[in-house]
mmCIF file of C-alpha atoms in Angstrom:
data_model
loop_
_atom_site.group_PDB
_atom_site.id
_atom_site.type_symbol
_atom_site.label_atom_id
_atom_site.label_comp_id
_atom_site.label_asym_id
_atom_site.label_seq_id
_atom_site.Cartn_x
_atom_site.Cartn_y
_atom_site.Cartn_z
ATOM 1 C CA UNK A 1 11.267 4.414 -19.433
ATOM 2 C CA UNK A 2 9.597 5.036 -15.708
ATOM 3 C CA UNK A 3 6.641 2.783 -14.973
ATOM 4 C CA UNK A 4 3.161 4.753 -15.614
ATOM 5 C CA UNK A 5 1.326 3.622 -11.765
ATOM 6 C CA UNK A 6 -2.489 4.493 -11.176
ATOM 7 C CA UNK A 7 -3.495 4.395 -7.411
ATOM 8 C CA UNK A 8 -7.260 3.958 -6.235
ATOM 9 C CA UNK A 9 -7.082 3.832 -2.500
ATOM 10 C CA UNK A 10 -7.588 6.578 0.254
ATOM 11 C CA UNK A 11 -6.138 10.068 1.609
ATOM 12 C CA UNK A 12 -6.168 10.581 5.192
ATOM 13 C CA UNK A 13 -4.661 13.053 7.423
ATOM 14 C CA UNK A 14 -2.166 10.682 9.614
ATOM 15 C CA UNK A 15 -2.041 12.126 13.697
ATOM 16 C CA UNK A 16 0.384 10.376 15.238
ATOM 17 C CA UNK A 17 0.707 10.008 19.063
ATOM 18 C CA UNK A 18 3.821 8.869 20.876
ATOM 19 C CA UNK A 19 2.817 7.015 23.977
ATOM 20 C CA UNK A 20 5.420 5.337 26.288
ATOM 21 C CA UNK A 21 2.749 1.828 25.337
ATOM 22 C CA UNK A 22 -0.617 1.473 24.653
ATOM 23 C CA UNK A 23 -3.054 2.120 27.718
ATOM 24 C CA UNK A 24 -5.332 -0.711 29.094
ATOM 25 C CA UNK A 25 -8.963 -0.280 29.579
ATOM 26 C CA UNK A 26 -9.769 2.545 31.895
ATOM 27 C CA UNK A 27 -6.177 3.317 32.051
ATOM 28 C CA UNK A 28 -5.075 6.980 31.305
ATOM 29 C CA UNK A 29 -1.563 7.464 30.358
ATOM 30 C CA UNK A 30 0.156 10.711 29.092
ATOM 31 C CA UNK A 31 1.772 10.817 25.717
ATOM 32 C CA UNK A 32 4.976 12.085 24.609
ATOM 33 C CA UNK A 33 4.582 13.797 21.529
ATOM 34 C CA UNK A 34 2.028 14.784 18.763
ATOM 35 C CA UNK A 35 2.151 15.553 15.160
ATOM 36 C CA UNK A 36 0.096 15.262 12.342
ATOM 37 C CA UNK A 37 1.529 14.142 8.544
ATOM 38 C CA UNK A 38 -0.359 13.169 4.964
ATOM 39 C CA UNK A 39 -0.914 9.595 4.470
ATOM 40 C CA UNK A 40 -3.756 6.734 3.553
ATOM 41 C CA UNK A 41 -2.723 4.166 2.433
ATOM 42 C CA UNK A 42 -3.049 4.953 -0.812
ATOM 43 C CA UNK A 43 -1.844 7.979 -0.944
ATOM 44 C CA UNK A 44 1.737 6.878 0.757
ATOM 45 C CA UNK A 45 1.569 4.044 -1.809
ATOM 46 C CA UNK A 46 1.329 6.910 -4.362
ATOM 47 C CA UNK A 47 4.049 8.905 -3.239
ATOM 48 C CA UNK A 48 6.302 5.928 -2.669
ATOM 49 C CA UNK A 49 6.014 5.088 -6.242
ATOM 50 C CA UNK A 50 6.463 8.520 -7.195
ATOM 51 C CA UNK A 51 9.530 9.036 -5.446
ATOM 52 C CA UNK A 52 11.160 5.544 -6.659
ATOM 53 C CA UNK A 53 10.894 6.763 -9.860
ATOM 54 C CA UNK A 54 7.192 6.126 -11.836
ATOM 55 C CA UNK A 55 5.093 8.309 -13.298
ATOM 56 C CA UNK A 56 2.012 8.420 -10.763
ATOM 57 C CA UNK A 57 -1.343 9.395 -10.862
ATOM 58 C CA UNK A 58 -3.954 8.863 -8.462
ATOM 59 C CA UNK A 59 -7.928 8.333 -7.913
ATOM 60 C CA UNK A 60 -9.741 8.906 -5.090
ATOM 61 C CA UNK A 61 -11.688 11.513 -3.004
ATOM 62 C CA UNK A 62 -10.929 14.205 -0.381
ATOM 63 C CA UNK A 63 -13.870 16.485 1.546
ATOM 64 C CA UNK A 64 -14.582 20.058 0.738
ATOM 65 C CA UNK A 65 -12.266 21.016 3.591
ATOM 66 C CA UNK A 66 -9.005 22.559 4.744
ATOM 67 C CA UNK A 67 -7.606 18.493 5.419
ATOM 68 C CA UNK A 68 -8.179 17.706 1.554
ATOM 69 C CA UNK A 69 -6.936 20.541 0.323
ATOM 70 C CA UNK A 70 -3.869 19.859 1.965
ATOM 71 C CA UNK A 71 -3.640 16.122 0.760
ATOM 72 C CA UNK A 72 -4.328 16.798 -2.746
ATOM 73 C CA UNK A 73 -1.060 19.488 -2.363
ATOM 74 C CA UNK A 74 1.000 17.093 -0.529
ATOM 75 C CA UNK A 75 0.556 14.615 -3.326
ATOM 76 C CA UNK A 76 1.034 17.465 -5.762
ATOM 77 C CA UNK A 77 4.363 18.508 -4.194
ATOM 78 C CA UNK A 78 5.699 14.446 -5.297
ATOM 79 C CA UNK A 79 4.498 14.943 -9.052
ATOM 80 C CA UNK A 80 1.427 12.892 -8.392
ATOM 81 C CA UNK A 81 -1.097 13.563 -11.187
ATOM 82 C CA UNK A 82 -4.146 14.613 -8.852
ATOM 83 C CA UNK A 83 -6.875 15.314 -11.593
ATOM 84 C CA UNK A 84 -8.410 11.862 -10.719
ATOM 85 C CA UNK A 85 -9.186 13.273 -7.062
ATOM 86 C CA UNK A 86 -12.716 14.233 -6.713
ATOM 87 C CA UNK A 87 -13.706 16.707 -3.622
ATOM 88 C CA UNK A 88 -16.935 15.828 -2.148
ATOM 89 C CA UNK A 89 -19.304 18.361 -0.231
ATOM 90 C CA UNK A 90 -21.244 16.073 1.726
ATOM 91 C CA UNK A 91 -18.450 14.160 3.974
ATOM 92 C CA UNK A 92 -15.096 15.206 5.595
ATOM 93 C CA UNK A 93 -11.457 14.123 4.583
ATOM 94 C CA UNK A 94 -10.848 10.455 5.713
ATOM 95 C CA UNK A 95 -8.564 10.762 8.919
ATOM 96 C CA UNK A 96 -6.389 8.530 11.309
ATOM 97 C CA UNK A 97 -5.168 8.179 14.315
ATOM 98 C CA UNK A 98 -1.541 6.714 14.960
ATOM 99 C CA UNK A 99 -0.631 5.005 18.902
ATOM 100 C CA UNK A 100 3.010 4.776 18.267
ATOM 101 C CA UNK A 101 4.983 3.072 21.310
ATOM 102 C CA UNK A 102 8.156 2.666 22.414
ATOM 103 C CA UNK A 103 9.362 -0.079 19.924
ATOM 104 C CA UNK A 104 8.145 1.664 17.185
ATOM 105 C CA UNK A 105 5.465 -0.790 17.117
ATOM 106 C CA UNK A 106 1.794 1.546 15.799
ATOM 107 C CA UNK A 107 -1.852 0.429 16.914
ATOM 108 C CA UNK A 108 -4.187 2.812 14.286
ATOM 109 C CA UNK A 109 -7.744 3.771 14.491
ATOM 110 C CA UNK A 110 -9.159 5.071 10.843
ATOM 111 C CA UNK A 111 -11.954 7.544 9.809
ATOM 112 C CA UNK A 112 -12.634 6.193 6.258
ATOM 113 C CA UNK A 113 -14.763 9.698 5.690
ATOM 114 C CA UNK A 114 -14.555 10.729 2.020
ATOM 115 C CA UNK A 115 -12.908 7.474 1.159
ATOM 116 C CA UNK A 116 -15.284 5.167 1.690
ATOM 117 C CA UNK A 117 -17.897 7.413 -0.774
ATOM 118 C CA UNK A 118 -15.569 6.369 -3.509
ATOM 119 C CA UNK A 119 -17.746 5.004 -6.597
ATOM 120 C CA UNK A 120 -17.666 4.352 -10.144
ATOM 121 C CA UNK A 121 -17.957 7.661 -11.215
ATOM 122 C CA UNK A 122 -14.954 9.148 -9.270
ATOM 123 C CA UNK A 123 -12.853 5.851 -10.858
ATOM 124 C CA UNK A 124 -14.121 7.203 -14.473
ATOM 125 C CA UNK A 125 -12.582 10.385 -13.379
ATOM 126 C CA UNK A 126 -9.082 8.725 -14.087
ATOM 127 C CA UNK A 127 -9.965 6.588 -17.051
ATOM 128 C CA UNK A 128 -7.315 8.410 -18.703
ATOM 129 C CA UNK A 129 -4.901 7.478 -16.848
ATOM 130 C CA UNK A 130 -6.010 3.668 -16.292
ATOM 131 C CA UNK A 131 -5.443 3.688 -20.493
ATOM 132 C CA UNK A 132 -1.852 4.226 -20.530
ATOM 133 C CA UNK A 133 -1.031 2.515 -16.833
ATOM 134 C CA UNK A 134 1.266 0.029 -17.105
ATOM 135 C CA UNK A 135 0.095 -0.723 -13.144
ATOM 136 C CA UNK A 136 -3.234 0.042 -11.532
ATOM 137 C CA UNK A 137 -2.904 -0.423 -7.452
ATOM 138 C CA UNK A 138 -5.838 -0.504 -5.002
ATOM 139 C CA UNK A 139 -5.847 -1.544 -1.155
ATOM 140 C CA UNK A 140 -9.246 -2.460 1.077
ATOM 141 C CA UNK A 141 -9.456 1.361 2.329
ATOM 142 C CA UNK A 142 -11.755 2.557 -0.261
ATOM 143 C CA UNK A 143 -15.136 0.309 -1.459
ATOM 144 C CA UNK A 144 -13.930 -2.769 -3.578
ATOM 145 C CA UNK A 145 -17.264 -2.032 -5.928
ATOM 146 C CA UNK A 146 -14.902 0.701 -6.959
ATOM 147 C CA UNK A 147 -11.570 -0.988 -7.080
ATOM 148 C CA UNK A 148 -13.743 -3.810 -9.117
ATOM 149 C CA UNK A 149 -14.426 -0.907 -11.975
ATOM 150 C CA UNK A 150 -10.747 0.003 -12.050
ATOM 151 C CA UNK A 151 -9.306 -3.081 -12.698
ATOM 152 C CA UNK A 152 -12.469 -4.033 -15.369
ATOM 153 C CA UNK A 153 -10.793 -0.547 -16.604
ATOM 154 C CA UNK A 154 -7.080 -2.002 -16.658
ATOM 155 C CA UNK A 155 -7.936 -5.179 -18.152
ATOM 156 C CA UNK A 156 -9.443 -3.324 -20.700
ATOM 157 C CA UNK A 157 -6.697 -1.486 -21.594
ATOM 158 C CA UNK A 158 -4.014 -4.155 -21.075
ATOM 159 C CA UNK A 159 -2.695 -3.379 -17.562
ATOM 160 C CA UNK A 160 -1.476 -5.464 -14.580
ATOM 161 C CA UNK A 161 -3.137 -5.093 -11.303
ATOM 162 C CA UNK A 162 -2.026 -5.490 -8.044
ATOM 163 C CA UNK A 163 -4.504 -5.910 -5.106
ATOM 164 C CA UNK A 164 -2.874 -5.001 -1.645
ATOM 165 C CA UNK A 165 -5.731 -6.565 0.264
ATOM 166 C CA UNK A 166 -4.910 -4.039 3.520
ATOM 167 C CA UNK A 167 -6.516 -3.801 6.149
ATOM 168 C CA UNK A 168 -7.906 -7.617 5.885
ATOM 169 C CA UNK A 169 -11.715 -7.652 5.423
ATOM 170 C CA UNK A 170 -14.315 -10.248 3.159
ATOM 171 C CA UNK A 171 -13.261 -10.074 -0.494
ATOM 172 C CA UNK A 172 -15.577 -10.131 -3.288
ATOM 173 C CA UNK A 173 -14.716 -13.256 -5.410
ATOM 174 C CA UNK A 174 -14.796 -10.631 -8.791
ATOM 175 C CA UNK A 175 -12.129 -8.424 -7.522
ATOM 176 C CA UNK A 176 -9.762 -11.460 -6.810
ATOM 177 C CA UNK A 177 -10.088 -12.578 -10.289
ATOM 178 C CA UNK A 178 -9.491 -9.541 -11.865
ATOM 179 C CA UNK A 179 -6.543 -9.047 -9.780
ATOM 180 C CA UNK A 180 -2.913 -10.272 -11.181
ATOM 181 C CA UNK A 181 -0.682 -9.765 -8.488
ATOM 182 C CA UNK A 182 -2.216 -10.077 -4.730
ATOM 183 C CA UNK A 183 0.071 -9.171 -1.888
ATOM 184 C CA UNK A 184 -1.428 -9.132 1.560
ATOM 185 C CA UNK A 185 1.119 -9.423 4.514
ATOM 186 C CA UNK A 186 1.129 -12.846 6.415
ATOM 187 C CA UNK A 187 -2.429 -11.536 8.975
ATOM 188 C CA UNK A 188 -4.093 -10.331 5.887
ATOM 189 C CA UNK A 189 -2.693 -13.892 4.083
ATOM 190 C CA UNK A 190 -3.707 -16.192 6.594
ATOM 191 C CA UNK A 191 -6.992 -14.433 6.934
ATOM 192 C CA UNK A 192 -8.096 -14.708 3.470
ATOM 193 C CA UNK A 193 -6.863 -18.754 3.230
ATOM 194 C CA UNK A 194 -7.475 -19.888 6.883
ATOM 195 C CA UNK A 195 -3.439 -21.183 6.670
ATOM 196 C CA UNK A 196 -1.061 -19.366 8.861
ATOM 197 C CA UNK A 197 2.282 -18.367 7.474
ATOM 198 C CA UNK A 198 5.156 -19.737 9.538
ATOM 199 C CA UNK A 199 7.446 -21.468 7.260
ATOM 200 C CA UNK A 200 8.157 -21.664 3.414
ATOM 201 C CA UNK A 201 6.077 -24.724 2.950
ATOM 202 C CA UNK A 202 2.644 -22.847 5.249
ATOM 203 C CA UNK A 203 3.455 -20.173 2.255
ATOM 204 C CA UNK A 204 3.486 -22.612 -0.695
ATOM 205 C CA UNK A 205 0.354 -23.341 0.985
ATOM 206 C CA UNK A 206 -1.142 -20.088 1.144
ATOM 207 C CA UNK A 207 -0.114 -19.859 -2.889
ATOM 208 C CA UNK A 208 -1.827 -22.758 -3.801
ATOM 209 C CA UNK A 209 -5.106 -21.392 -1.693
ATOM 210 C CA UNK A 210 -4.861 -18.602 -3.403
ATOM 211 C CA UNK A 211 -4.687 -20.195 -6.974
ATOM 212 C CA UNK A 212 -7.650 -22.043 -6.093
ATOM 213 C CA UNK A 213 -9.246 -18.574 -5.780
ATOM 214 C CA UNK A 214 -7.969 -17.782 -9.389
ATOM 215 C CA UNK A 215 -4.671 -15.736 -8.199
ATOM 216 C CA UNK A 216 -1.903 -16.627 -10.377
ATOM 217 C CA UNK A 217 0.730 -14.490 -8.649
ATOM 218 C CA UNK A 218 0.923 -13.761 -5.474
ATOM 219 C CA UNK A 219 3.416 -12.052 -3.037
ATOM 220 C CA UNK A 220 3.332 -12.376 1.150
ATOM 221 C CA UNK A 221 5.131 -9.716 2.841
ATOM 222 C CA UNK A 222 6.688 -11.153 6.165
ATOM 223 C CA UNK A 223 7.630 -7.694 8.330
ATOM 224 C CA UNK A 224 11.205 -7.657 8.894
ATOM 225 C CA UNK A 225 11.879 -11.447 7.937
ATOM 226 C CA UNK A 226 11.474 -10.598 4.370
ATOM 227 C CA UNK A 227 9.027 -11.159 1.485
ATOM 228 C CA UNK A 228 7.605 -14.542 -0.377
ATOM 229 C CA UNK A 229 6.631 -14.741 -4.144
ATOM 230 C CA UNK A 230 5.169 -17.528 -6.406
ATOM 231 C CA UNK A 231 4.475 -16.844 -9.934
ATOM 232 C CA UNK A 232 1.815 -17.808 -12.181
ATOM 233 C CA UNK A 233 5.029 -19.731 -14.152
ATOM 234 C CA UNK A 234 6.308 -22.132 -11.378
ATOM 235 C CA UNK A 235 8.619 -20.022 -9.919
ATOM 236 C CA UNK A 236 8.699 -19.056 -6.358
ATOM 237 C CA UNK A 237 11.132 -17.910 -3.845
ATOM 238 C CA UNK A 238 11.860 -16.213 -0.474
ATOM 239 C CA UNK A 239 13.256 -12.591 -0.684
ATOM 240 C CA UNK A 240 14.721 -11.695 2.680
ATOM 241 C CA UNK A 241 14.688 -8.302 4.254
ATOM 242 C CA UNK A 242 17.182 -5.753 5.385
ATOM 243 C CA UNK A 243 18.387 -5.779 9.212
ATOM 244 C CA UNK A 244 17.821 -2.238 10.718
ATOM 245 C CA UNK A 245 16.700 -0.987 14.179
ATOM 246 C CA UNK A 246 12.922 0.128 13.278
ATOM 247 C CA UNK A 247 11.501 3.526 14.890
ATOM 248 C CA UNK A 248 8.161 3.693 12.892
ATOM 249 C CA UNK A 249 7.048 1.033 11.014
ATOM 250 C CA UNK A 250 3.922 3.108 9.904
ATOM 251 C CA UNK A 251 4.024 3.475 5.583
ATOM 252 C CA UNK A 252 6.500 0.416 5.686
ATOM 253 C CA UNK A 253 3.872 -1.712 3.598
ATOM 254 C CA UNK A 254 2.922 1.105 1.724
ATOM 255 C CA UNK A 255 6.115 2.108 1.241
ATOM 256 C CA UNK A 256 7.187 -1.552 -0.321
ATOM 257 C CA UNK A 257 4.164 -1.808 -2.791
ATOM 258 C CA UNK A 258 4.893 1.507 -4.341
ATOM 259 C CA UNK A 259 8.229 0.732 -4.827
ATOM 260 C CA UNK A 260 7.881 -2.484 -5.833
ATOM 261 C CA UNK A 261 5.007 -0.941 -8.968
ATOM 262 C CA UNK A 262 7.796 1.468 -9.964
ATOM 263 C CA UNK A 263 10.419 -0.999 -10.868
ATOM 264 C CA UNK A 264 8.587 -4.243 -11.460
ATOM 265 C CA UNK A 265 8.060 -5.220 -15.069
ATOM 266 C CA UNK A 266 4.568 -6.031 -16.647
ATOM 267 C CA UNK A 267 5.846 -9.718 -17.265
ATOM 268 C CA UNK A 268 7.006 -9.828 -13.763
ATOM 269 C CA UNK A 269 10.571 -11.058 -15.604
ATOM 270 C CA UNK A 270 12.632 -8.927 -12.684
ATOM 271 C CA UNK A 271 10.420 -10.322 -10.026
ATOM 272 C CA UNK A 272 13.504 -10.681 -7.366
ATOM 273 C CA UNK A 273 14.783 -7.475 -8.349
ATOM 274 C CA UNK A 274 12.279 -5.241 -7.571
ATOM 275 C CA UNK A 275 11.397 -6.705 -4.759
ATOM 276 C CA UNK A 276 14.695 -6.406 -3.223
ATOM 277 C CA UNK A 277 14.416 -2.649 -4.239
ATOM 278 C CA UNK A 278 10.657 -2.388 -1.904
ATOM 279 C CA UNK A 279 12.317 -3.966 0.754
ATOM 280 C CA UNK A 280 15.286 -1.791 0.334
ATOM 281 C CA UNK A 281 12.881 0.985 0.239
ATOM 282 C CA UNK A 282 10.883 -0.208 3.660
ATOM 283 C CA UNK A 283 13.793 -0.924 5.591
ATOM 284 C CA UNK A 284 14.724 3.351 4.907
ATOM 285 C CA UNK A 285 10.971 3.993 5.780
ATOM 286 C CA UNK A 286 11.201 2.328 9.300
ATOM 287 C CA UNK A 287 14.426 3.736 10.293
ATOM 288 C CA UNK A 288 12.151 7.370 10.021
ATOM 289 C CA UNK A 289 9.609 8.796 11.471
ATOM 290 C CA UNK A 290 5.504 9.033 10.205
ATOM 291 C CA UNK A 291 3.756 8.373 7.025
ATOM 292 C CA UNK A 292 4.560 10.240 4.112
ATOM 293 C CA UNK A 293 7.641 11.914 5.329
ATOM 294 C CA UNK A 294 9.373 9.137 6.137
ATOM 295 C CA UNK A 295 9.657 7.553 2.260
ATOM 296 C CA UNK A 296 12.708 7.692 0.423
ATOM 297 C CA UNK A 297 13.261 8.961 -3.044
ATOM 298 C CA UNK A 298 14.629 6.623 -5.650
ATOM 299 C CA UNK A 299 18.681 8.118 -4.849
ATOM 300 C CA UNK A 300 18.175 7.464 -1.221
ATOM 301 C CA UNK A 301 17.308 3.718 -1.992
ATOM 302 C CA UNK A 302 20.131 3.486 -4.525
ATOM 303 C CA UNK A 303 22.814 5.303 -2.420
ATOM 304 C CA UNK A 304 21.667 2.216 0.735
ATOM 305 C CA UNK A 305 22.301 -0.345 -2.025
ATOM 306 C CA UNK A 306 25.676 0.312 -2.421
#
């Protein structure tokens, strides 16, 4: 049976500009190429979970305008159940903009807009859904008051949360307890426990800082060197990633925590598993271009297993 996956995070309107590198100050430099694609982080995390397989519905808010209605169809055309979206009159669709060089390497500047508006209320909007979730996802793009009522929600109804604390920012000591999975990448890590990740042993570290905080499992995504888990049971391990030559990494995260909710089980038994599957699942993302578009589908990530 699919994995039932709630997301509460953001929906912004990705425009991505190709630029040879990114300019210095006072420095004007031409770009390349520009497009514009769905994403937020929560809403690629949505569709990546959709598309690996899980039965996805999502929370969050767009603005009464022509942007929003065109997230809340994007996320519509993956089977994401959008009746948990709330359109509000009084702000515009959150927005961002994408410096993508060269290396594939991004630089992004975000206009939180709608997203950031994101209260109670709109998370009672998709109480429903938090009742029969078997996973209930947030990130740091929409207000952690808000992600805070969720997971009281989840607990409530017997449902494991996972807290992608992205981008890095001061966490309230409630939503860390509440949260039973954390995975930050090594920045976001090392910026929440003061430890940098280098090695195995600087992530053992970072586990144990993070138990002290009252995580009991946590997983550190380590770009293209792979990912690191320790479990509230003893066990721990070091999942490498896939080699491939990377032309976006934009959605790669993203990309890797909704897979990783649409296979993982609730007692975290297949731990390794599914989190060879994410990184299967990033590695397809980066070889693409953009956001949204560039997530694979559960047959895509199968067929690259083989």
């Amino acid at each position: 049976m699919a994995n039932k996956v709630v997301i509460l995070g953001s929906l912004n309107v990705d425009t991505i500009l190709r630029i040879k590198r990114v300019p210095q100050p006072g420095e004007t430099l031409q770009m390349n190429d520009r497009s514009s694609a769905a994403g937020g982080k929560g809403a690629n995390q949505a569709v990546a979970a959709a598309r690996a397989g899980a039965e996805t519905s999502f929370i969050g808010q767009v603005g009464n305008d022509d942007a929003g209605k065109f997230m809340i169809e994007s996320l519509k055309d993956d089977q994401v159940d959008t009746s948990g979206i709330n359109v509000d009159s009084g702000s515009g669709t959150g927005s961002a903009y994408i410096f993508l060089d060269e290396n594939g390497q991004n630089s992004i500047l975000v206009y939180g807009g709608a997203n950031q508006k994101v209260t109670a209320t709109e998370v009672h909007n998709g109480a429903e859904q938090i009742k029969h979730a078997d996973f209930v996802v947030t990130q740091f793009e929409t207000p952690q008051l808000a992600a805070i009522e969720a997971f009281k929600l989840a607990k409530e109804a017997g449902a494991m949360t996972i807290l992608n604390p992205a981008p890095a920012s001061e966490m309230l000591p409630e939503l860390l307890e509440l949260s039973d999975i954390v995975v930050p990448n090594e920045t976001e890590s090392a910026s929440l426990t003061g430890i940098e990740v280098t090695d195995e042993a600087s992530m053992m570290a970072n586990a144990a800082a993070f138990e002290k905080m009252g995580v009991k499992n946590l997983i550190i995504t380590v770009g293209s060197k792979g990912a690191f888990y320790s479990t509230e049971d003893g066990r721990h391990d070091f999942v490498p990633a896939f080699k491939v030559k990377a032309i976006d990494t934009t959605a790669a995260g993203d990309t890797f925590i909704g897979a990783l909710s649409s296979q993982l089980k609730t007692d975290l038994s297949n731990i390794k598993e599914a989190l060879t599957f994410a990184q299967r699942a990033s590695s397809i993302t980066v070889q693409r271009l953009g956001a949204m578009p560039s997530i694979p589908t559960k047959a895509e990530i199968e067929a690259a297993s083989k």
